[in-house]
Each structure stands twice: as C-alpha cells, then as structure tokens.
Coordinates of C-alpha atoms in Angstrom, one line a residue:
Chain A
X21 CA 113.8 80.8 130.0
X22 CA 111.5 78.1 131.5
X23 CA 111.6 74.4 131.3
X24 CA 109.1 74.2 128.7
X25 CA 110.5 76.6 126.4
X26 CA 113.8 75.2 126.7
X27 CA 112.3 71.8 125.8
X28 CA 110.7 73.3 122.5
X29 CA 113.9 75.2 121.4
X30 CA 115.8 71.8 122.0
X31 CA 112.9 70.0 119.9
X32 CA 113.3 72.4 117.2
X33 CA 117.2 72.0 116.8
X34 CA 116.7 68.0 116.6
X35 CA 113.6 68.3 114.4
X36 CA 113.4 68.5 110.7
X37 CA 112.6 71.5 108.8
X38 CA 109.1 72.8 108.2
X39 CA 108.0 71.1 104.8
X40 CA 107.0 74.5 103.4
X41 CA 110.2 76.4 104.0
X42 CA 111.7 75.3 100.8
X43 CA 109.2 77.3 99.0
X44 CA 110.1 80.4 100.8
X45 CA 112.5 83.2 100.8
X46 CA 113.4 82.5 104.3
X47 CA 115.6 85.9 104.7
X48 CA 112.3 87.8 104.2
X49 CA 110.2 85.7 106.9
X50 CA 108.6 86.8 109.3
X51 CA 106.1 88.4 107.1
X52 CA 104.4 91.7 107.5
X53 CA 100.6 90.1 107.6
X54 CA 99.1 91.1 111.0
X55 CA 98.4 88.1 113.6
X56 CA 95.1 86.4 112.8
X57 CA 95.4 87.5 109.0
X58 CA 94.6 84.6 106.6
X59 CA 96.9 85.2 103.7
X60 CA 99.7 83.3 105.3
X61 CA 97.3 80.3 105.4
X62 CA 96.3 80.6 101.8
X63 CA 100.2 80.9 101.1
X64 CA 100.8 77.7 103.3
X65 CA 98.0 75.7 101.4
X66 CA 99.6 77.1 98.0
X67 CA 103.3 75.8 98.9
X68 CA 101.3 72.3 99.9
X69 CA 99.7 72.3 96.4
X70 CA 103.1 73.1 94.7
X71 CA 104.7 70.3 96.6
X72 CA 101.9 67.9 95.8
X73 CA 101.7 68.6 92.2
X74 CA 105.1 67.8 91.5
X75 CA 105.5 70.8 89.2
X76 CA 109.1 72.0 88.0
X77 CA 109.3 75.2 90.2
X78 CA 111.5 76.6 87.7
X79 CA 108.6 76.5 85.5
X80 CA 106.5 78.3 87.9
X81 CA 106.3 82.0 88.0
X82 CA 104.1 84.1 90.5
X83 CA 102.8 87.5 89.6
X84 CA 101.1 89.9 92.4
X85 CA 99.9 93.3 92.3
X86 CA 99.8 95.9 95.2
X87 CA 98.3 95.3 98.5
X88 CA 98.7 92.9 101.6
X89 CA 98.3 89.9 99.3
X90 CA 100.4 91.5 96.8
X91 CA 103.4 90.8 99.0
X92 CA 103.0 87.1 98.3
X93 CA 105.4 87.2 95.3
X94 CA 108.1 88.5 97.4
X95 CA 107.9 85.8 100.1
X96 CA 107.6 82.8 97.6
X97 CA 111.0 81.3 96.4
X98 CA 109.9 81.1 92.8
X99 CA 110.4 83.4 89.8
X100 CA 108.3 86.2 90.9
X101 CA 107.0 89.6 89.7
X102 CA 105.8 92.3 92.1
X103 CA 103.7 94.5 89.6
X104 CA 102.1 97.7 89.4
X105 CA 98.7 98.3 91.1
X106 CA 96.0 96.2 89.4
X107 CA 98.0 95.2 86.5
X108 CA 99.1 91.8 87.7
X109 CA 97.1 90.0 84.8
X110 CA 98.5 92.0 82.0
X111 CA 102.0 91.3 83.2
X112 CA 101.0 87.7 83.8
X113 CA 99.5 87.6 80.2
X114 CA 102.7 89.0 78.8
X115 CA 104.9 86.6 80.6
X116 CA 102.8 83.7 79.6
X117 CA 102.8 84.6 75.8
X118 CA 106.5 85.4 75.8
X119 CA 107.2 82.1 77.2
X120 CA 104.3 79.4 77.0
X121 CA 106.4 77.1 78.9
X122 CA 105.7 78.7 82.2
X123 CA 102.9 77.9 84.6
X124 CA 101.8 81.4 85.6
X125 CA 100.0 82.2 88.8
X126 CA 98.5 85.6 89.7
X127 CA 98.3 85.8 93.3
X128 CA 96.6 89.1 94.6
X129 CA 94.0 90.7 96.6
X130 CA 90.3 91.7 95.8
X131 CA 90.9 95.3 95.6
X132 CA 93.8 94.7 93.3
X133 CA 92.2 92.1 91.1
X134 CA 88.5 93.7 90.9
X135 CA 88.9 97.3 91.6
X136 CA 92.0 98.7 90.0
X137 CA 92.5 95.9 87.8
X138 CA 88.7 94.9 87.1
X139 CA 88.8 95.5 83.3
X140 CA 91.9 93.1 82.9
X141 CA 90.4 90.4 84.9
X142 CA 87.2 90.4 82.6
X143 CA 89.4 90.5 79.4
X144 CA 91.8 87.8 80.4
X145 CA 89.0 85.4 81.3
X146 CA 87.0 86.4 78.1
X147 CA 90.2 85.5 76.0
X148 CA 90.7 82.3 78.2
X149 CA 94.4 83.2 79.0
X150 CA 96.4 80.4 80.3
X151 CA 96.8 81.7 84.0
X152 CA 95.5 80.7 87.3
X153 CA 94.2 83.6 89.4
X154 CA 94.1 83.3 93.2
X155 CA 92.1 86.0 94.8
X156 CA 92.4 86.4 98.7
X157 CA 89.3 88.1 99.5
X158 CA 89.4 89.9 102.8
X159 CA 86.3 92.4 101.9
X160 CA 88.4 95.6 102.6
X161 CA 91.6 97.5 101.5
X162 CA 94.0 96.3 104.1
X163 CA 97.0 98.1 103.5
X164 CA 95.7 101.6 102.7
X165 CA 93.7 101.7 106.1
X166 CA 90.1 100.1 105.5
X167 CA 88.4 101.5 102.7
X168 CA 85.4 99.9 101.0
X169 CA 86.2 97.7 98.4
X170 CA 84.2 96.0 95.7
X171 CA 83.7 93.2 97.5
X172 CA 82.3 94.5 100.8
X173 CA 79.1 93.4 101.8
X174 CA 76.1 95.8 102.5
X175 CA 76.2 96.6 106.2
X176 CA 79.5 96.8 107.7
X177 CA 81.1 99.8 108.8
X178 CA 84.5 101.0 106.8
X179 CA 86.9 104.0 107.1
X180 CA 85.1 105.6 104.1
X181 CA 81.6 104.5 104.9
X182 CA 81.2 105.5 108.7
X183 CA 77.3 104.7 108.9
X184 CA 77.8 101.3 106.9
X185 CA 78.2 100.2 103.5
X186 CA 75.3 100.6 101.2
X187 CA 76.9 99.4 97.8
X188 CA 76.3 96.1 96.3
X189 CA 79.1 94.1 96.4
X190 CA 80.6 91.8 93.4
X191 CA 79.9 88.1 93.4
X192 CA 83.6 87.0 92.1
X193 CA 82.5 83.4 91.0
X194 CA 79.8 84.7 89.0
X195 CA 82.0 87.4 87.3
X196 CA 84.4 84.8 86.5
X197 CA 82.1 82.2 85.3
X198 CA 80.1 84.6 83.0
X199 CA 83.6 85.9 81.6
X200 CA 84.4 82.3 80.6
X201 CA 86.8 80.9 83.2
X202 CA 87.4 77.2 83.0
X203 CA 87.7 76.6 86.5
X204 CA 85.8 78.2 89.3
X205 CA 85.9 77.7 93.0
X206 CA 85.8 79.3 96.6
X207 CA 87.2 78.3 99.8
X208 CA 87.8 79.9 102.8
X209 CA 90.8 79.7 105.0
X210 CA 89.0 77.3 107.2
X211 CA 88.9 74.5 104.6
X212 CA 92.7 74.3 104.3
X213 CA 92.6 70.9 102.9
X214 CA 89.9 71.4 100.1
X215 CA 91.9 74.7 99.2
X216 CA 95.3 72.9 98.9
X217 CA 93.5 70.2 96.7
X218 CA 91.6 72.9 94.6
X219 CA 95.0 74.8 94.3
X220 CA 96.7 71.6 93.0
X221 CA 93.9 70.7 90.9
X222 CA 93.9 74.2 89.1
X223 CA 97.5 74.1 88.8
X224 CA 97.3 71.0 86.5
X225 CA 94.5 72.7 84.5
X226 CA 94.6 74.7 81.2
X227 CA 92.9 78.0 80.5
X228 CA 91.8 80.9 82.8
X229 CA 91.3 79.4 86.3
X230 CA 90.1 81.2 89.5
X231 CA 90.1 80.6 92.9
X232 CA 88.6 82.8 95.4
X233 CA 89.8 82.6 99.0
X234 CA 88.0 84.2 102.0
X235 CA 90.3 85.4 104.6
X236 CA 89.7 87.5 107.6
X237 CA 91.2 91.3 108.1
X238 CA 91.4 91.4 111.8
X239 CA 93.1 94.7 112.1
X240 CA 90.5 96.7 109.6
X241 CA 87.6 94.8 108.8
X242 CA 86.9 92.7 112.1
X243 CA 88.0 95.4 114.6
X244 CA 86.2 98.1 113.1
X245 CA 83.0 96.0 113.0
X246 CA 83.4 94.4 116.4
X247 CA 83.7 90.9 114.8
X248 CA 86.4 89.8 117.0
X249 CA 89.8 88.5 116.0
X250 CA 91.0 86.5 113.1
X251 CA 90.2 83.3 114.7
X252 CA 86.7 84.1 115.5
X253 CA 86.1 85.0 111.8
X254 CA 87.5 81.8 110.8
X255 CA 85.0 80.1 113.4
X256 CA 82.4 82.1 111.5
X257 CA 83.5 80.4 108.4
X258 CA 83.4 77.1 109.9
X259 CA 79.8 77.5 111.4
X260 CA 78.3 79.5 108.2
X261 CA 79.7 77.8 105.4
X262 CA 77.9 75.2 103.2
X263 CA 79.7 73.1 100.5
X264 CA 78.0 73.1 97.4
X265 CA 79.9 71.9 94.5
X266 CA 78.5 72.7 90.9
X267 CA 75.8 75.1 92.2
X268 CA 74.9 78.0 89.9
X269 CA 77.4 80.7 90.7
X270 CA 74.2 83.1 90.5
X271 CA 73.5 81.8 94.0
X272 CA 76.8 82.2 95.7
X273 CA 76.7 85.9 96.3
X274 CA 77.8 86.8 100.0
X275 CA 76.0 88.8 102.4
X276 CA 77.2 90.5 105.8
X277 CA 78.0 87.7 108.1
X278 CA 75.7 85.5 106.2
X279 CA 75.9 82.0 104.5
X280 CA 78.9 81.3 102.6
X281 CA 78.5 78.8 99.6
X282 CA 81.9 77.1 99.1
X283 CA 83.0 74.4 96.6
X284 CA 84.1 74.1 92.9
X285 CA 81.4 75.8 90.8
X286 CA 82.7 75.6 87.4
X287 CA 85.2 73.0 85.5
X288 CA 85.0 73.1 81.8
X289 CA 87.1 72.8 78.9
X290 CA 87.5 75.7 76.3
X291 CA 90.5 76.4 73.8
X292 CA 93.2 79.0 75.3
X293 CA 93.9 81.8 73.5
X294 CA 97.0 80.6 72.2
X295 CA 95.2 77.5 70.8
X296 CA 92.6 79.5 69.2
X297 CA 95.3 81.9 67.8
X298 CA 97.0 78.8 66.2
X299 CA 94.1 77.2 65.1
X300 CA 92.8 80.5 63.5
X301 CA 95.8 81.4 61.8
X302 CA 96.6 77.8 60.4
X303 CA 93.2 77.8 59.0
X304 CA 93.9 81.2 57.2
X305 CA 97.6 80.5 56.1
X306 CA 97.9 76.9 55.9
X307 CA 101.4 75.9 56.3
X308 CA 102.8 79.2 55.9
X309 CA 101.9 79.8 59.6
X310 CA 104.3 78.6 62.3
X311 CA 102.1 77.7 65.3
X312 CA 103.3 79.7 68.3
X313 CA 104.2 77.8 71.6
X314 CA 103.8 74.5 70.2
X315 CA 107.3 73.1 70.1
X316 CA 107.7 73.7 73.8
X317 CA 105.4 71.0 74.5
X318 CA 102.5 73.1 75.9
X319 CA 99.6 74.8 74.2
Chain B
X30 CA 116.5 62.1 125.4
X31 CA 114.2 61.9 128.4
X32 CA 112.3 64.9 127.2
X33 CA 111.4 63.2 123.9
X34 CA 110.6 59.9 125.6
X35 CA 108.1 61.8 127.7
X36 CA 106.5 63.3 124.7
X37 CA 106.1 60.0 122.9
X38 CA 103.1 59.4 124.8
X39 CA 101.1 60.4 121.4
X40 CA 101.3 59.0 118.1
X41 CA 102.9 62.1 116.9
X42 CA 104.3 65.5 118.0
X43 CA 104.5 69.3 116.7
X44 CA 107.7 71.5 116.0
X45 CA 107.3 75.1 116.8
X46 CA 109.7 77.9 115.6
X47 CA 109.0 80.1 118.6
X48 CA 110.6 83.1 117.4
X49 CA 108.2 83.6 114.3
X50 CA 104.9 82.6 115.9
X51 CA 102.4 85.5 116.1
X52 CA 99.9 84.0 118.6
X53 CA 97.0 83.8 116.3
X54 CA 95.7 80.8 117.8
X55 CA 94.5 79.0 114.7
X56 CA 96.6 75.8 115.4
X57 CA 95.1 75.9 119.0
X58 CA 91.6 76.4 118.0
X59 CA 91.4 74.0 115.0
X60 CA 93.5 71.0 116.3
X61 CA 91.1 68.2 115.9
X62 CA 92.5 66.4 119.0
X63 CA 92.8 69.7 121.0
X64 CA 96.3 68.7 122.1
X65 CA 97.7 72.3 121.8
X66 CA 97.5 75.1 124.2
X67 CA 99.0 78.4 124.6
X68 CA 102.2 78.8 126.4
X69 CA 102.9 80.7 129.7
X70 CA 105.9 82.3 128.3
X71 CA 106.3 85.0 125.6
X72 CA 108.4 84.5 122.6
X73 CA 111.0 87.4 121.8
X74 CA 108.3 89.5 120.1
X75 CA 105.9 89.3 123.1
X76 CA 103.4 86.6 121.8
X77 CA 102.2 83.3 123.6
X78 CA 103.1 80.5 121.3
X79 CA 101.5 77.1 121.1
X80 CA 103.1 74.3 123.1
X81 CA 101.9 70.5 123.1
X82 CA 99.9 70.6 126.4
X83 CA 98.5 67.1 126.1
X84 CA 101.2 65.3 124.3
X85 CA 99.4 61.9 124.4
X86 CA 96.5 63.3 122.1
X87 CA 98.8 64.5 119.4
X88 CA 98.3 62.2 116.4
X89 CA 100.9 64.2 113.9
X90 CA 98.3 64.9 111.5
X91 CA 100.1 68.3 110.7
X92 CA 96.6 70.1 110.3
X93 CA 98.3 72.6 112.5
X94 CA 101.0 73.2 109.9
X95 CA 98.5 73.7 107.2
X96 CA 96.6 76.2 109.2
X97 CA 99.6 78.1 110.3
X98 CA 100.0 81.6 108.5
X99 CA 103.4 82.3 109.8
X100 CA 105.1 78.9 109.0
X101 CA 105.9 78.5 112.6
X102 CA 104.6 75.0 113.4
X103 CA 104.2 71.5 111.7
X104 CA 103.3 68.1 113.0
X105 CA 104.8 64.8 112.3
X106 CA 104.0 61.1 113.2
X107 CA 106.8 59.6 115.2
X108 CA 106.8 56.7 112.7
X109 CA 107.4 59.0 109.9
X110 CA 110.2 60.8 112.0
X111 CA 112.0 57.6 113.2
X112 CA 111.9 56.5 109.4
X113 CA 113.6 60.0 108.4
X114 CA 116.1 59.9 111.3
X115 CA 117.3 56.4 110.3
X116 CA 117.5 57.4 106.8
X117 CA 119.7 60.4 107.6
X118 CA 122.0 58.5 110.0
X119 CA 122.6 55.7 107.5
X120 CA 125.5 56.4 105.4
X121 CA 124.8 56.4 101.7
X122 CA 126.7 53.8 99.8
X123 CA 129.0 55.1 97.3

C-alpha cells in the first residue's frame, strides 16, 4: 500500500463515523446498486432528512416494493417492510391504519409504483391516506434488464424497444396532483440539499405526500443510449434543470434529455382518510362512535 | 500527527471509507472547491477512490458526504472536529 492510502486509512481510524451510518444496517453495506446509480444518493438525503427532522425513529416505518429502489427498506435501520411487487402502498395503508402513530414512508421505484402498482397510487392519493411516497424515477426497469417503463420518455432505446420508445410517458407530479396529493415536488439527485429539505418538509406534513427523485441508471438506460456514465447524467441534470416552485404540474412533463422542471409544485391541506372517517361517523352516530386513532395524539 | 498537520492547510477535511467506494466520481465532479481527485491506487474491489488532492481548498462543507451513494465519504470542519475530540477526551462528571 502506498503512502497516501496509508494516510487515508489512518485518518479513517482516528475519525468520527459518517453521520448517516446510524441510519443504515451496516452489516448489509456495501449495497447492490451499481457505481453511478443515484438511489444511494437519495437514500443519503433521506437519512439527512430523518436526522434533521428529529423524529423518533421507532415511530418511522419504511415500506418498499420490488426493484432496485425496493432494496432501500433492507438497508435502512428502521422498521421496514419489503413487500410484493407493486403493493407497497396497500401494505403501507394497512400499516398506517393499524397503527396511526407511525409515520409511514413508501420508498420505491417508478416501475413498482406506477406500472405494477399504479392503481394503488391513484386510490391512496384520492383517499388522502397519510403516507409519504418517495419515487426514485430512473426511466427504466433496472433490476429486470432495462425494459420500457411507464416513465420512459419518447425516443430512447430499451430492451423491449430496440428502435426507440414511442409510448407516451406518465407525468408523475401531474398524476399525483390530479389525484389529490397534499404535497408534490420533484428533484433530481443533483439537488441534494433541496431534496433533503423537501424530504424533511414532507415528513412533517400530513396527508398523501409525493416526491419524485430523478436518478440515473448508468448500467441500462444510459449505457444503451450512449449517454455516458452516471455522473454524466447528473451533469445533464445540472445543466438542464430549472427550478420553478408552484408551477402548474401540467407543464412539468419530461422529454428525452430535455428540460427538467424541478421544485415544489403543490402544498395544500386536505383532511386525511382517518380524519374524514372520524368526522363522517361522528356526524352520523354522535357519541356512540369512538373516533379511531385520536387517543394516540395523531390524526 | 504530522500527516494531519500537513492536511490542516484548509478549513476542513474529508474522511473516506476506502473499501466501500465504487468510484462513481460524484464527490469529485460536484465538489464546490474542486479539492478532491481520484487516487492512483485501487481499493480492494478495484475502484479508484477519492483523495483530498488540494487539502488547502477543502472547506469541510460535507457536500461530498451528501452526494455519496455508497456512504463512503464525508467532510467535516476542523473546528467542529476539534470540539468533538475535546468533548470525547474530557471525562464526564459523575
């Protein structure tokens, strides 16, 4: 080993630990994500948000579906739930309703949340279920080999679209807004400080909250389309992103390597599902109805 | 601690867990003061890891720590490190 490596190993020995390590299951690190993948950066931001929010970590649960991003639940040192494909939101709904004290976070990918689990997303947003949904959008199915996802823009080549994709993609913030989410924002993994701040803000809010995180997939999406490495995609995010807070979500659709509108688009108040249920049945049955989840201090 | 005195040219420093780095270069490309560079050596997995090439430019802002997808690097200001070391070495009163 050379001198500089020795110096660094020595400095590691005498150093303090990385501030995010207490939030991770360290026996499972290093993780499976490829070099240049942005999911780890988004998890890093989530750990900082948890640390800054000062929440009791015993009262935070994380639910993931299947996919590269679905592995997050296994790496975070919280009560976690690695569920079946696409069903992260139904599991999270059950978790939240059975223990309204919990702050439930769904952390999953675009394929899991919007293709296989699309219906669940719409209905949880419609009901204003009190969960935070973080969607890491890498425009492809990473774990299964780069098939076309509902978020793939028109143009890029994918395993199942060898001559380029011609299907119109979803505009995720528009869907969340139209279905009635109380908080909708989009950031890329270039905007780490803003992303950590948005996650902290969303953790403190009530109702159905949605954050889209754009992340590169260097192994399948970028390589197949000759877009360079993960870091080249993040440089593209840096060049082409425009922060427009409060803009109409209709206008934030993504094109292939086009402009990316980021920011906080929606922040509103609506009664959550539990609040609506309690108000409705209290109105009908009066004192005979025991409101659910109120004695725990939340909802 | 001659090595550390040498590194104290800047306001802060970085700590790297060399063995978990995957060499994605996020920290190197997005360091606001361009203080980091790739090592010439390989880590046990065969990746080049970041080293503090221009220690005098490091401000200890910890943006590298926020970017790192592998939780391998973090930055700290010497001022904060000294305070923490002082607190750790002072025996607590019973």
